[in-house]
Each structure stands twice: as C-alpha cells, then as structure tokens.
C-alpha cells in the first residue's frame, strides 16, 4: 500500500470518484488551475476540465446555492469552502436549504451535496483560518458531519460522503494535511459513515475524540501508560449521526470518559457527548465526564499553542478521572 | 435612459403584433382558464383562512398574468424554482389543484406530509422545486440546476421567481453574478408587485428599475407589463428559448401590483392608499384579458362568466376532497430527515403520542 499524506488521500478520493462517476463535479475558490490553496484538487482541473472542476467567483453563498441546485438536478457536487471559517456566508443555504430539502419536500427533493472545509487550528491562522464550526452543523437536523484523522480514513470517508444520499459536511483537519502520513489502500476504497474507530484499546479511561485531536489523545495515552494508566481512544470519524454504540461500549468498559476537541467548550460537541454518556452509561461511571476543549474565546493568533488542547491538558484530565 | 415597458395588450384593447406571442385560440383559453382558476383559488383560500379552516395563505391576486403567462412559456423538462406566491405557475404546469389545496390544509391530503405552512409546494415529476420561506435563497439554486442541465447538454432552462424585495438580497447578487459568469440557461423572473410586505419598491432600490441590474452582470434585462399575459408569455418564451440555445441568462422584471395583502397576516391599509389600489384595479389582469378575449371574439360575455363560475366550482370540489382528510400521522414527524432513520430519531419516536415500543 502506498504511504500518503492526508491531503494526498483527499485528492485520491476526489480523482477516483470523478473517474468512476461523471456526475461528480467540484466547485470552489481557486480549486482549478491553482489546485486549491491546500492543493487538495491538484491535477484535477487538467484531468477533468474546467466544467467539472469549477473555479467559482468569490462568494460562498453562491457556491452552496449553486451546489444545491446541481444536486437537485442529478449531479454530485463537492463544494470546497477554502477555510471552514468562511462557511458562514453560506450558512443560510446550508441550514435553511440544504439540510431541510428532503424533509420539506417529503423526500421528493434530496440534495446530496458534499461540503469540504479545512477546519481547526495548528497552522498559525489566527481568528479566521482556524475555527472548528462542527457544532453548528451537528445541531442542524438533516446534515451528516464527518471528520477524518488519518489519510486512509480521509480517502475512505470522503468516497462514502460522495455516495451518501444525504448532505455531508466533511471537515478536514488542516493541521494534519501534511503531518498525518499513513498507508492508504489503492483503487476503490470506502469507509462507512456512522462508524467510529477504536484507535487504541484500554481499560481505565475512554478518550473520545476526532480530527486533529486524535494524535493528541495518542500522545496522552502513551504518557499515561508510563504511569500505569490504560487509555482507550475512540476516533468518532462521523460526528453525526454518531456511532453511539461505540461510545457506550468503550465507556461502559472503562467507567471513565474524557471528551476531547479543539472547538470552544460551551455548547461544543463535547457537551452533547458528555450528556449522552451520562444518560446512557450513568451506572457504569466511576468519575464525572471530563471535557478537554479549546477556550471560550475567539481563536487566538499568538497564543495558538496555549489555546489548543495538548498532551498536558489531556493527561491532566485522564489523571483526574482515574484519581476521582 | 429608463428601460422601456413592453406591452402587447394596449389600453384600447388592441394588440401590438410585435409583442404578441403566436398563440391559437385554444392556447388563449388555457391562459384564461388558469387565470380564472388562480383568482378563484385565492378568493376561496382567503375565506378558508378567515373562517379558521386553514392557518395561513399568501394570495397572488393581481399577479395572475405574470404567473400564467410565464408558466405557459415553459416546456417539459424545464426547472421551476418558485417563491411562496407562485402557485399560478405550478397550476399551469399541471400541478393538481387537489394536491395544491391539500397542502393548504396540512393534513393527510398534503403530499408534503404537512411539513410546511401553506404556499410551500413542490412536485418532483414536473421539476417544481420545493419552496422555502427565506427570500431569494432559490436564486443561486436555479443557477446550479441550469448548470447541471447545460453540463449534460440538455436543452432545458431553469426559471426562478422572486419579488422586488428579493432583488435586495445577497442571494440575488450572487445568483446573477454566477449565472453571468457561467452563462447558465437561467431566467430570473422578478414579479415586481411594488411592495415587499410594507416597503414600496422606491425604497427597496435607488435604481430606476430592477431589470436594469442585469447590465452589471453582463446579460440582458427586460421590463414587461406584468398585468399583460400575452406580453409576459412572449418575453418569457424568448428568454427561455435563448437560454436553451446557449444564449445565457435573462432577467425579466414583470411590473405588476399585489392587489391583496402580503399574506393573511398582513393589513395593507397601513401602508397604501385607496386611490392607489383603485388606480391599479383599472389594470386588473383578469378583467383586462377577459375584455380582450371578448373583443377578439374568443369568448362572449356569457361564456366568460360561465368559465369563472366553473373555476370556482373546481376549487370547491378540491376543498371538499381535501378538507376532511385525517390528520398527518405523528410518526411522519421523524421521517425524511435523513434517507434512513438514524438511531437518535428512532429513540425520539418513542416520545410520540401512543408510540409503541
């Protein structure tokens, strides 16, 4: 199996599915000739032409509105939002339109659009190139929200997203674009949506995470092991609809849960995870569910490393759960 | 210089041959029948709302000509992105009256399972796209649907309806801009009915017309008398034909007047005068077309009256058919959110009254 970075795996997923399915059309800013600001679409414009790899005018509401119309009329649009921070101009189209089309038409007009958006911090991007907006979309009925943490999942989940009958918000942890490397199956390869992955088995504490925080959880688990604490890590991969059974299983095994994400804490996705854990696994719990998250501040430029959850804070939460 | 207002049906009842579409008498009768049906539907629906039998309604009284004329210009396969005031085009394109009326009742006779307030119709089989309440969101979607057709080499167009208020939105700008850049087969049909709820068009834009705005996006804008069903048919036909043949988008501004309220929740006496309403009533599109048909010898006065009565009876039959239907089943609350019902909605289904485990 070839070793790829996450961005190469994303590119492979797009090119493979475009090859197989002529209905797949990409649209976004600078994704054509330039190959996208992160080069996710590199080589695709040359290969599939400007009609299927569309450089759009600079307007996210137009990109999303247009993608919805394309999906209604039989295409499989994959819209790139250059940074997840710039998705808000398209919020009306996503929340009022995309998410509700199937419901309001009683199934007559599904709109299977995939929205790819580089998400999260770690690249010195400050307020407007670092945000993690997943909670807004998990909160919106009708959307599927996905975030891979490895190159293989990046490919396999994106292929599944492009085949989903429902709209998918596909958030890509940009901090991992070039730092995450791993073996990626060649050819047609998919990873089912709605299935979490146990990254590491353990017996004392369950860390539940996704995206760029999965490697942080792994770092904390390695440290904890030196202290004799066995950490199990669940990478959710699909945030919503959640693989709740995987969460139940892990927490009911260890009796302790730490939820870890870089988005702000209050009403973050971790709040929902913590609630589900206490609702469904209360009598198994030996400690309160802990949250390790970003701060309830805008995303800072100079203090990014302090803002982002790291091994130190995750390990503190793991220790806190064990010593409760 | 102000864009000219295109008129086919002159005030003296004669026809401008340059702006009259090529129509047979049977076509004229289709237009007439649908205009009457639309007028009758609005009258009945307002009464249903006033007597508490439906919850809400958005009439298009006064706008029948632009609705029916533009709808008549469409061909099978074309895409329609309506707003909540465009039931006329739906009827003209074959949307069954009983399905339309069923949606007003929001009961089991509603093909959309009572999901939305009245006036939010759709029908996949005629490419009549689901209506939403946020204004003008459908505009960029119509560009996308048109792009998809163009990509596949289909000779179809997408028409999208909105009002003068919608022309102020960001969605109007991005849609017009994208349509111009990609030269999509999209017809932007603005029913300028002079008011966005209470705000007159003079305070909606400083531009001397809405059609003028097409200039900035690199395609043609035309102003047509929106109370003239023949001119609207001609102008829309031309725009759709150009779109299907690869000539790109057009913005049509149909200048008309909303004779009734914005919705049944609106009181238009608060923001416009009796004199103004009386002035526009002289240009009532239904009466104007009736007079033309009589003058042209297509119908006589008795037949016109009979046809109006038939339209009212047809609406009554549809109401009778739909009103007694049972309520929407509670289980449908959690259906159609996703293609397959996910675990959390299966759990929430247990909250429904009389739900079985």
XYZ file of C-alpha atoms in Angstrom:
681
model
C 0.000 0.000 0.000
C 1.307 3.451 -0.808
C 2.039 5.877 2.013
C 0.228 9.187 1.600
C -0.401 12.387 3.470
C -3.967 13.336 4.339
C -4.103 15.910 1.546
C -2.903 13.338 -0.989
C -5.554 10.918 0.225
C -8.265 13.573 -0.185
C -7.024 14.194 -3.703
C -7.057 10.460 -4.440
C -10.634 10.155 -3.200
C -11.784 13.018 -5.421
C -9.987 11.836 -8.538
C -11.079 8.229 -8.102
C -14.729 9.102 -7.661
C -14.656 11.613 -10.525
C -13.233 8.862 -12.703
C -15.974 6.436 -11.693
C -18.922 8.816 -11.590
C -19.369 11.531 -14.236
C -21.953 13.234 -12.014
C -19.261 14.267 -9.521
C -18.431 17.942 -10.048
C -16.145 20.040 -7.870
C -16.653 23.741 -7.254
C -14.905 26.282 -5.102
C -12.496 29.165 -4.995
C -9.075 28.647 -6.598
C -9.592 24.908 -6.929
C -8.986 24.769 -10.691
C -5.790 25.914 -12.301
C -4.236 26.614 -8.916
C -5.285 23.268 -7.397
C -6.757 24.811 -4.263
C -4.965 26.779 -1.564
C -4.058 23.492 0.161
C -3.647 21.669 -3.205
C -6.469 19.247 -2.443
C -7.584 19.380 -6.086
C -4.137 19.465 -7.667
C -4.125 17.983 -11.155
C -7.891 17.525 -11.333
C -8.600 20.628 -13.442
C -6.128 19.427 -16.045
C -7.568 15.927 -15.949
C -11.317 16.579 -15.802
C -11.591 20.049 -17.275
C -12.986 23.348 -16.046
C -16.614 22.237 -16.359
C -16.155 19.574 -13.673
C -13.537 21.394 -11.614
C -15.123 24.795 -11.392
C -13.293 27.878 -10.232
C -16.086 29.962 -8.772
C -16.468 33.668 -8.135
C -15.658 34.596 -4.550
C -18.976 34.015 -2.798
C -19.629 31.078 -0.511
C -23.398 31.607 -0.593
C -23.204 31.296 -4.369
C -21.070 28.156 -4.177
C -23.502 26.463 -1.823
C -26.646 27.706 -3.538
C -25.315 26.545 -6.844
C -24.218 23.182 -5.423
C -27.728 22.595 -4.080
C -29.276 23.273 -7.483
C -26.758 20.961 -9.126
C -27.604 18.199 -6.659
C -31.347 18.663 -7.182
C -30.717 18.180 -10.878
C -28.780 14.951 -10.658
C -25.165 15.954 -10.099
C -22.948 15.026 -7.153
C -21.400 18.376 -6.315
C -18.453 18.587 -3.955
C -18.081 22.176 -2.794
C -14.822 23.342 -1.297
C -15.010 26.146 1.243
C -11.472 27.468 1.328
C -11.399 27.615 5.136
C -14.193 26.469 7.443
C -14.040 29.996 8.885
C -15.503 31.268 5.592
C -18.509 28.965 5.641
C -20.759 31.484 7.415
C -21.802 33.449 4.300
C -23.235 30.115 3.112
C -24.934 29.384 6.434
C -28.402 30.282 5.144
C -28.020 27.934 2.194
C -26.719 25.127 4.414
C -29.096 25.481 7.356
C -32.288 26.815 5.735
C -31.986 24.973 2.462
C -29.554 22.075 2.169
C -30.383 20.448 5.496
C -34.149 20.792 5.025
C -34.742 19.914 1.394
C -35.517 16.248 1.967
C -37.788 16.938 4.925
C -39.737 19.835 3.492
C -40.357 18.018 0.215
C -41.294 14.773 1.998
C -38.447 13.003 0.261
C -39.081 14.335 -3.249
C -36.008 16.568 -3.408
C -32.962 15.171 -1.638
C -29.866 17.345 -2.034
C -26.764 15.186 -1.699
C -24.072 17.860 -1.572
C -20.661 17.292 -0.018
C -19.064 20.359 1.551
C -15.346 20.013 2.147
C -13.843 22.557 4.512
C -10.379 22.688 6.087
C -11.071 23.028 9.777
C -9.315 23.687 13.055
C -6.109 25.350 14.162
C -2.444 24.490 14.231
C -1.164 26.428 11.236
C -0.813 29.936 12.674
C -4.058 31.029 11.082
C -5.456 33.259 13.796
C -9.107 34.121 14.192
C -10.190 33.461 10.646
C -8.187 30.459 9.453
C -8.524 28.194 12.482
C -12.110 27.761 13.580
C -13.880 24.481 14.306
C -17.551 25.055 13.435
C -18.779 21.451 13.692
C -21.281 22.053 16.498
C -23.402 24.386 14.329
C -23.863 21.630 11.801
C -24.381 18.785 14.259
C -27.145 20.956 15.725
C -28.854 21.209 12.320
C -31.161 18.283 11.609
C -30.544 16.649 8.250
C -26.791 17.050 7.986
C -24.126 14.390 8.304
C -20.918 15.724 9.827
C -17.652 13.885 9.215
C -14.048 14.500 10.232
C -11.209 12.091 9.436
C -7.955 11.890 11.355
C -5.889 9.616 9.124
C -5.074 9.522 5.392
C -6.832 6.161 4.918
C -9.987 7.480 6.578
C -9.655 10.717 4.630
C -9.937 8.762 1.417
C -12.482 6.195 2.526
C -14.832 8.575 4.320
C -14.773 11.130 1.512
C -15.687 8.432 -1.003
C -18.605 7.413 1.223
C -19.631 11.060 1.578
C -19.766 11.397 -2.213
C -22.093 8.380 -2.316
C -24.294 9.377 0.610
C -27.936 10.145 -0.128
C -27.724 12.952 2.465
C -25.724 16.183 2.551
C -22.356 15.805 4.244
C -20.229 18.443 5.950
C -16.754 16.996 5.508
C -14.374 18.812 7.838
C -10.704 18.244 7.140
C -8.241 18.807 10.000
C -5.859 21.090 8.164
C -3.178 20.685 10.839
C -2.910 17.051 9.700
C -2.949 17.705 5.942
C 0.785 17.129 5.638
C 1.740 15.841 9.065
C -0.516 12.793 9.017
C 1.082 10.097 6.872
C -0.029 6.536 6.516
C -0.825 3.645 4.259
C -3.853 4.196 2.052
C -5.492 1.373 0.097
C -5.261 1.839 -3.648
C -8.189 1.872 -6.016
C -11.795 1.912 -4.914
C -11.870 2.163 -1.138
C -14.540 3.394 1.209
C -15.024 3.661 4.955
C -18.645 3.598 6.086
C -20.169 6.741 7.566
C -21.522 6.452 11.091
C -18.859 4.029 12.311
C -16.279 5.044 14.901
C -12.817 3.524 15.082
C -11.051 2.256 18.179
C -7.582 3.686 17.741
C -6.224 2.092 20.868
C -7.676 -0.419 23.282
C -7.507 0.332 27.005
C -9.174 -0.479 30.296
C -9.053 2.557 32.604
C -10.198 5.679 30.734
C -12.013 6.260 27.438
C -10.880 9.271 25.440
C -13.440 10.177 22.791
C -12.188 12.476 20.094
C -11.956 13.242 16.374
C -9.847 15.048 13.800
C -6.590 16.675 14.795
C -7.126 15.865 18.478
C -6.767 12.120 17.878
C -2.949 12.326 17.723
C -3.060 14.433 20.905
C -5.065 11.675 22.579
C -2.484 9.154 21.412
C 0.310 11.240 22.902
C -1.536 11.476 26.205
C -2.253 7.741 26.187
C 1.448 6.955 25.722
C 2.312 9.187 28.678
C -0.465 7.701 30.800
C 0.801 4.222 30.083
C 4.115 5.145 31.734
C 2.064 5.953 34.842
C 0.274 2.629 34.649
C -2.979 4.022 33.265
C -4.522 2.245 30.284
C -6.321 4.611 27.898
C -8.773 3.577 25.200
C -9.173 6.014 22.306
C -12.252 6.216 20.122
C -11.963 8.256 16.925
C -15.572 9.117 16.077
C -14.851 9.820 12.376
C -18.540 10.599 11.815
C -19.683 13.140 14.413
C -23.328 12.938 13.439
C -25.243 10.701 13.232
C -22.960 9.455 15.974
C -21.810 5.868 16.463
C -23.307 5.969 19.913
C -22.868 2.247 20.455
C -19.110 2.606 20.124
C -19.169 5.329 22.783
C -21.408 3.252 25.062
C -19.210 0.199 24.641
C -15.972 1.965 25.459
C -17.288 3.978 28.417
C -19.113 1.007 29.885
C -15.864 -0.943 29.696
C -13.601 1.649 31.347
C -16.108 3.522 33.505
C -14.395 6.851 32.802
C -14.776 9.244 29.904
C -12.777 12.211 28.646
C -14.123 14.023 25.604
C -11.540 15.944 23.642
C -11.982 18.552 20.903
C -10.380 21.823 19.914
C -13.608 23.774 19.352
C -14.752 26.063 22.173
C -16.167 24.352 25.226
C -19.632 25.820 25.787
C -22.260 24.066 23.685
C -19.431 22.360 21.849
C -19.946 18.848 20.522
C -18.292 17.567 23.700
C -21.255 18.845 25.694
C -23.521 16.542 23.697
C -21.106 13.625 24.077
C -20.869 14.143 27.831
C -24.640 14.244 28.120
C -25.074 11.074 26.078
C -22.505 9.315 28.259
C -24.272 10.234 31.493
C -27.713 9.430 30.058
C -26.717 6.053 28.700
C -23.873 4.881 30.958
C -24.551 6.581 34.313
C -24.301 3.498 36.476
C -21.027 2.493 34.843
C -19.325 5.788 35.610
C -16.645 5.965 38.303
C -15.884 9.656 37.679
C -17.526 12.717 36.151
C -17.193 13.009 32.397
C -14.331 15.402 31.695
C -14.076 17.812 28.778
C -10.805 18.934 27.239
C -11.533 21.674 24.719
C -10.496 24.978 23.262
C -11.210 28.108 25.292
C -14.465 30.072 25.066
C -12.629 32.831 23.231
C -12.124 33.688 19.595
C -9.267 31.647 18.166
C -6.012 33.479 19.021
C -3.055 34.074 16.730
C -0.061 34.455 19.036
C -1.320 32.113 21.758
C -2.498 29.330 19.478
C -0.410 26.635 21.164
C -1.902 27.507 24.525
C -5.417 27.634 23.134
C -5.289 24.195 21.556
C -5.739 21.161 23.811
C -2.430 19.334 24.124
C -0.959 16.253 25.757
C -0.517 18.072 29.070
C -4.160 19.093 29.426
C -5.433 15.761 28.140
C -3.197 13.855 30.534
C -4.418 16.043 33.408
C -8.000 15.114 32.549
C -7.103 11.417 32.314
C -5.388 11.567 35.705
C -8.325 13.490 37.158
C -10.717 10.781 36.030
C -8.577 7.973 37.427
C -7.954 9.731 40.752
C -11.504 10.979 41.295
C -32.408 56.089 -20.013
C -35.160 54.049 -18.432
C -35.763 50.620 -19.925
C -38.994 50.531 -21.952
C -42.008 48.689 -20.560
C -43.074 46.060 -23.074
C -46.824 45.884 -23.622
C -48.790 43.713 -26.068
C -52.351 44.315 -24.877
C -52.855 48.040 -25.435
C -55.205 50.091 -23.280
C -57.704 50.381 -26.121
C -57.902 46.583 -26.240
C -55.913 46.219 -29.443
C -52.805 44.088 -29.802
C -49.244 45.118 -30.666
C -48.304 42.425 -33.195
C -44.592 42.816 -32.453
C -45.107 41.775 -28.837
C -47.943 39.298 -29.191
C -46.893 35.662 -28.977
C -48.020 33.245 -31.671
C -50.999 31.638 -29.937
C -54.027 29.714 -31.131
C -57.450 30.246 -29.643
C -57.065 27.053 -27.631
C -53.874 28.488 -26.094
C -55.696 31.682 -25.181
C -58.349 29.597 -23.471
C -55.716 27.710 -21.468
C -54.345 31.030 -20.253
C -57.842 32.250 -19.468
C -58.866 29.116 -17.634
C -55.771 29.155 -15.430
C -56.062 32.855 -14.640
C -59.649 32.326 -13.563
C -58.686 29.296 -11.533
C -55.964 31.238 -9.784
C -58.317 34.106 -8.961
C -60.931 31.676 -7.672
C -58.381 29.778 -5.599
C -57.114 32.947 -3.931
C -60.647 34.099 -3.114
C -61.575 30.754 -1.617
C -58.310 30.316 0.272
C -58.606 33.740 1.887
C -62.103 32.797 3.009
C -60.861 29.474 4.358
C -58.247 31.299 6.383
C -60.661 33.956 7.623
C -63.037 31.258 8.816
C -60.247 29.362 10.549
C -60.252 26.339 8.261
C -56.631 26.838 7.124
C -53.909 28.555 9.096
C -52.403 30.964 6.617
C -52.366 31.954 2.970
C -50.355 34.028 0.519
C -52.564 35.310 -2.326
C -51.288 36.429 -5.716
C -54.393 38.366 -6.711
C -53.433 40.959 -9.305
C -50.451 38.933 -10.462
C -52.301 36.273 -12.447
C -50.986 37.454 -15.806
C -47.312 37.208 -14.910
C -47.858 33.832 -13.248
C -49.814 32.233 -16.027
C -48.018 33.906 -18.920
C -44.572 32.858 -17.668
C -45.767 29.374 -16.789
C -47.241 28.943 -20.242
C -43.852 29.728 -21.789
C -42.215 26.758 -20.047
C -41.644 23.400 -21.681
C -41.494 19.913 -20.272
C -38.137 19.337 -18.625
C -37.623 22.964 -17.630
C -36.936 23.601 -13.947
C -39.079 25.873 -11.820
C -37.832 27.495 -8.617
C -40.876 29.300 -7.253
C -41.371 31.552 -4.273
C -44.381 31.200 -1.987
C -46.525 33.411 -4.237
C -46.114 31.391 -7.417
C -48.892 28.837 -7.264
C -50.023 30.082 -10.667
C -47.039 28.662 -12.460
C -47.484 25.412 -10.549
C -51.101 25.084 -11.682
C -50.226 25.943 -15.244
C -47.511 23.299 -15.306
C -50.012 20.643 -14.273
C -49.753 20.618 -10.511
C -53.060 19.046 -9.493
C -55.413 21.512 -7.841
C -56.318 18.973 -5.168
C -52.652 18.463 -4.270
C -52.234 22.192 -4.041
C -55.299 22.601 -1.857
C -54.268 19.607 0.266
C -51.059 21.422 1.121
C -53.120 24.330 2.471
C -54.846 22.006 4.905
C -51.627 20.326 6.030
C -53.445 17.074 6.646
C -53.037 13.598 5.159
C -54.054 15.025 1.777
C -50.846 17.101 1.781
C -48.259 15.354 -0.387
C -45.568 17.037 1.735
C -46.936 15.483 4.954
C -47.891 18.811 6.500
C -44.277 19.832 6.843
C -44.660 23.481 5.925
C -47.045 26.391 6.161
C -49.444 26.874 3.247
C -47.980 28.041 -0.091
C -44.853 25.859 0.119
C -45.478 23.364 -2.648
C -43.313 21.076 -4.739
C -43.595 18.294 -7.281
C -40.636 16.300 -8.452
C -42.471 14.997 -11.538
C -42.694 18.485 -13.057
C -39.384 19.837 -11.691
C -41.299 22.193 -9.416
C -38.747 22.704 -6.673
C -39.652 22.848 -3.004
C -40.403 26.368 -1.771
C -38.844 27.827 1.362
C -39.742 30.969 3.283
C -36.356 32.723 3.380
C -36.477 35.172 0.487
C -34.392 34.591 -2.662
C -32.442 31.539 -1.452
C -33.778 29.734 -4.527
C -31.937 32.044 -6.939
C -28.443 30.527 -6.793
C -30.046 27.080 -6.712
C -31.669 27.783 -10.060
C -28.247 28.653 -11.432
C -26.937 25.295 -10.236
C -29.815 23.313 -11.710
C -29.362 25.138 -15.016
C -25.628 24.460 -14.928
C -26.284 20.728 -14.439
C -28.566 20.690 -17.477
C -26.007 22.567 -19.552
C -23.220 20.206 -18.464
C -25.230 17.242 -19.714
C -26.056 19.014 -22.963
C -29.798 19.094 -22.284
C -31.792 21.830 -23.959
C -33.723 22.853 -20.897
C -33.782 26.015 -18.849
C -34.446 26.908 -15.223
C -36.771 29.756 -14.308
C -36.649 31.291 -10.855
C -39.296 33.526 -9.315
C -38.826 36.252 -6.741
C -40.119 39.686 -5.937
C -38.860 43.245 -5.755
C -37.827 42.643 -2.148
C -35.804 39.621 -3.191
C -33.746 41.792 -5.513
C -32.173 43.440 -2.461
C -30.714 40.221 -1.086
C -27.186 38.958 -1.316
C -28.584 35.790 -2.880
C -29.869 37.864 -5.827
C -26.405 39.299 -6.375
C -24.502 36.026 -6.137
C -27.007 34.228 -8.353
C -26.971 36.891 -11.061
C -23.186 37.031 -10.895
C -22.706 33.267 -11.092
C -25.264 32.974 -13.904
C -23.447 35.653 -15.875
C -20.033 34.090 -15.348
C -21.137 30.563 -16.318
C -23.740 31.731 -18.856
C -26.234 29.269 -17.436
C -29.680 28.767 -19.001
C -31.412 30.605 -16.161
C -34.323 33.013 -16.440
C -34.629 35.307 -13.426
C -38.275 36.269 -13.205
C -38.877 39.172 -10.851
C -42.516 39.867 -10.132
C -42.205 43.484 -9.108
C -45.518 43.850 -7.289
C -44.489 47.226 -5.818
C -44.258 46.113 -2.201
C -42.134 43.825 -0.063
C -44.699 43.446 2.700
C -44.985 47.172 3.516
C -41.930 48.689 1.842
C -42.503 50.238 -1.597
C -40.046 49.420 -4.356
C -38.910 53.051 -4.417
C -37.316 52.404 -1.028
C -36.082 48.940 -1.977
C -33.654 50.226 -4.593
C -32.320 53.532 -5.915
C -32.114 52.006 -9.375
C -34.746 53.193 -11.890
C -35.742 49.582 -12.498
C -34.864 46.095 -11.355
C -34.328 44.897 -14.915
C -31.546 47.473 -15.230
C -29.470 45.498 -12.742
C -28.799 42.780 -15.317
C -26.387 45.177 -17.044
C -23.940 44.845 -14.183
C -23.851 41.076 -14.592
C -23.303 41.054 -18.322
C -26.670 39.923 -19.626
C -29.958 41.327 -20.735
C -32.718 42.688 -18.525
C -36.215 43.360 -19.844
C -39.215 45.134 -18.333
C -42.586 43.801 -19.232
C -46.101 44.764 -18.250
C -46.758 42.077 -15.690
C -50.513 42.528 -15.991
C -50.407 41.670 -19.684
C -50.497 37.905 -20.034
C -49.619 37.995 -23.724
C -46.563 40.219 -23.384
C -45.369 38.120 -20.436
C -45.761 34.929 -22.467
C -43.806 36.409 -25.361
C -40.969 37.849 -23.294
C -40.583 34.687 -21.200
C -40.698 32.442 -24.254
C -37.954 34.464 -25.890
C -35.797 34.386 -22.789
C -36.270 30.637 -22.292
C -35.561 29.914 -25.961
C -32.355 31.945 -25.798
C -31.342 30.117 -22.620
C -31.981 26.667 -24.091
C -29.931 27.547 -27.161
C -26.897 28.563 -25.120
C -27.536 32.296 -25.110
C -27.248 32.569 -21.348
C -29.436 34.116 -18.676
C -32.033 36.885 -18.775
C -33.567 38.999 -16.044
C -37.248 39.702 -16.579
C -38.935 42.335 -14.459
C -42.695 41.921 -14.640
C -44.215 45.163 -13.412
C -47.386 44.314 -11.560
C -49.319 45.035 -8.386
C -50.243 42.917 -5.424
C -53.934 43.776 -5.103
C -54.327 41.875 -1.841
C -52.300 41.630 1.336
C -48.782 40.201 1.511
C -50.335 37.316 3.406
C -53.396 36.730 5.519
C -51.376 38.134 8.437
C -50.882 41.499 6.722
C -53.010 44.657 6.761
C -52.126 46.658 3.645
C -54.324 49.625 4.643
C -51.470 50.593 6.963
C -49.102 51.417 4.138
C -51.016 52.220 0.937
C -53.923 54.344 -0.156
C -57.370 53.515 -1.523
C -56.588 55.738 -4.518
C -53.518 53.711 -5.376
C -55.422 50.443 -5.143
C -58.217 51.852 -7.309
C -55.706 53.034 -9.893
C -54.181 49.565 -10.216
C -57.597 47.901 -10.179
C -58.164 49.517 -13.574
C -55.313 47.354 -14.825
C -56.659 44.151 -13.238
C -55.058 41.451 -15.409
C -58.014 39.090 -15.327
C -60.510 41.724 -16.388
C -58.110 43.070 -18.985
C -57.633 39.665 -20.590
C -61.356 38.890 -20.395
C -62.109 42.105 -22.265
C -59.516 41.273 -24.874
C -60.897 37.774 -25.426
C -64.392 39.159 -25.849
C -63.223 41.824 -28.248
C -61.267 39.230 -30.240
C -64.334 37.014 -30.348
C -62.715 34.119 -28.478
C -65.412 34.112 -25.789
C -68.569 36.097 -25.275
C -69.698 37.628 -22.007
C -71.877 34.700 -21.021
C -69.161 32.178 -21.681
C -66.625 34.222 -19.737
C -68.964 34.328 -16.760
C -69.629 30.608 -17.043
C -65.933 29.858 -17.108
C -65.364 31.941 -13.987
C -68.137 30.014 -12.260
C -66.634 26.704 -13.381
C -63.302 27.739 -11.869
C -64.981 28.494 -8.542
C -66.718 25.115 -8.594
C -63.464 23.344 -9.382
C -61.850 24.972 -6.356
C -64.808 23.996 -4.172
C -64.516 20.390 -5.299
C -60.814 20.355 -4.412
C -61.561 21.837 -0.995
C -64.242 19.244 -0.397
C -61.835 16.487 -1.402
C -59.086 17.617 0.951
C -60.676 19.200 3.984
C -61.981 16.014 5.558
C -58.736 14.073 5.268
C -57.347 12.699 8.532
C -54.515 14.489 10.314
C -50.917 13.825 9.384
C -49.769 10.689 11.253
C -47.477 11.556 14.191
C -44.804 9.090 13.005
C -44.159 11.300 9.991
C -42.604 13.883 12.334
C -39.315 11.993 12.319
C -39.364 10.771 8.712
C -37.381 12.230 5.800
C -34.766 13.942 7.942
C -32.229 11.513 6.524
C -32.611 8.855 3.831
C -32.522 6.247 6.598
C -33.758 6.975 10.088
C -30.744 7.261 12.405
C -30.691 5.885 15.954
C -31.464 9.163 17.682
C -34.673 9.688 15.723
C -35.679 6.089 16.303
C -35.268 6.865 20.029
C -37.173 10.145 19.743
C -40.022 8.354 18.009
C -40.856 6.966 21.437
C -41.886 10.451 22.564
C -44.759 10.463 20.093
C -48.274 10.101 21.492
C -49.406 6.457 21.515
C -45.998 5.322 20.278
C -45.405 1.608 20.505
C -42.108 0.304 21.738
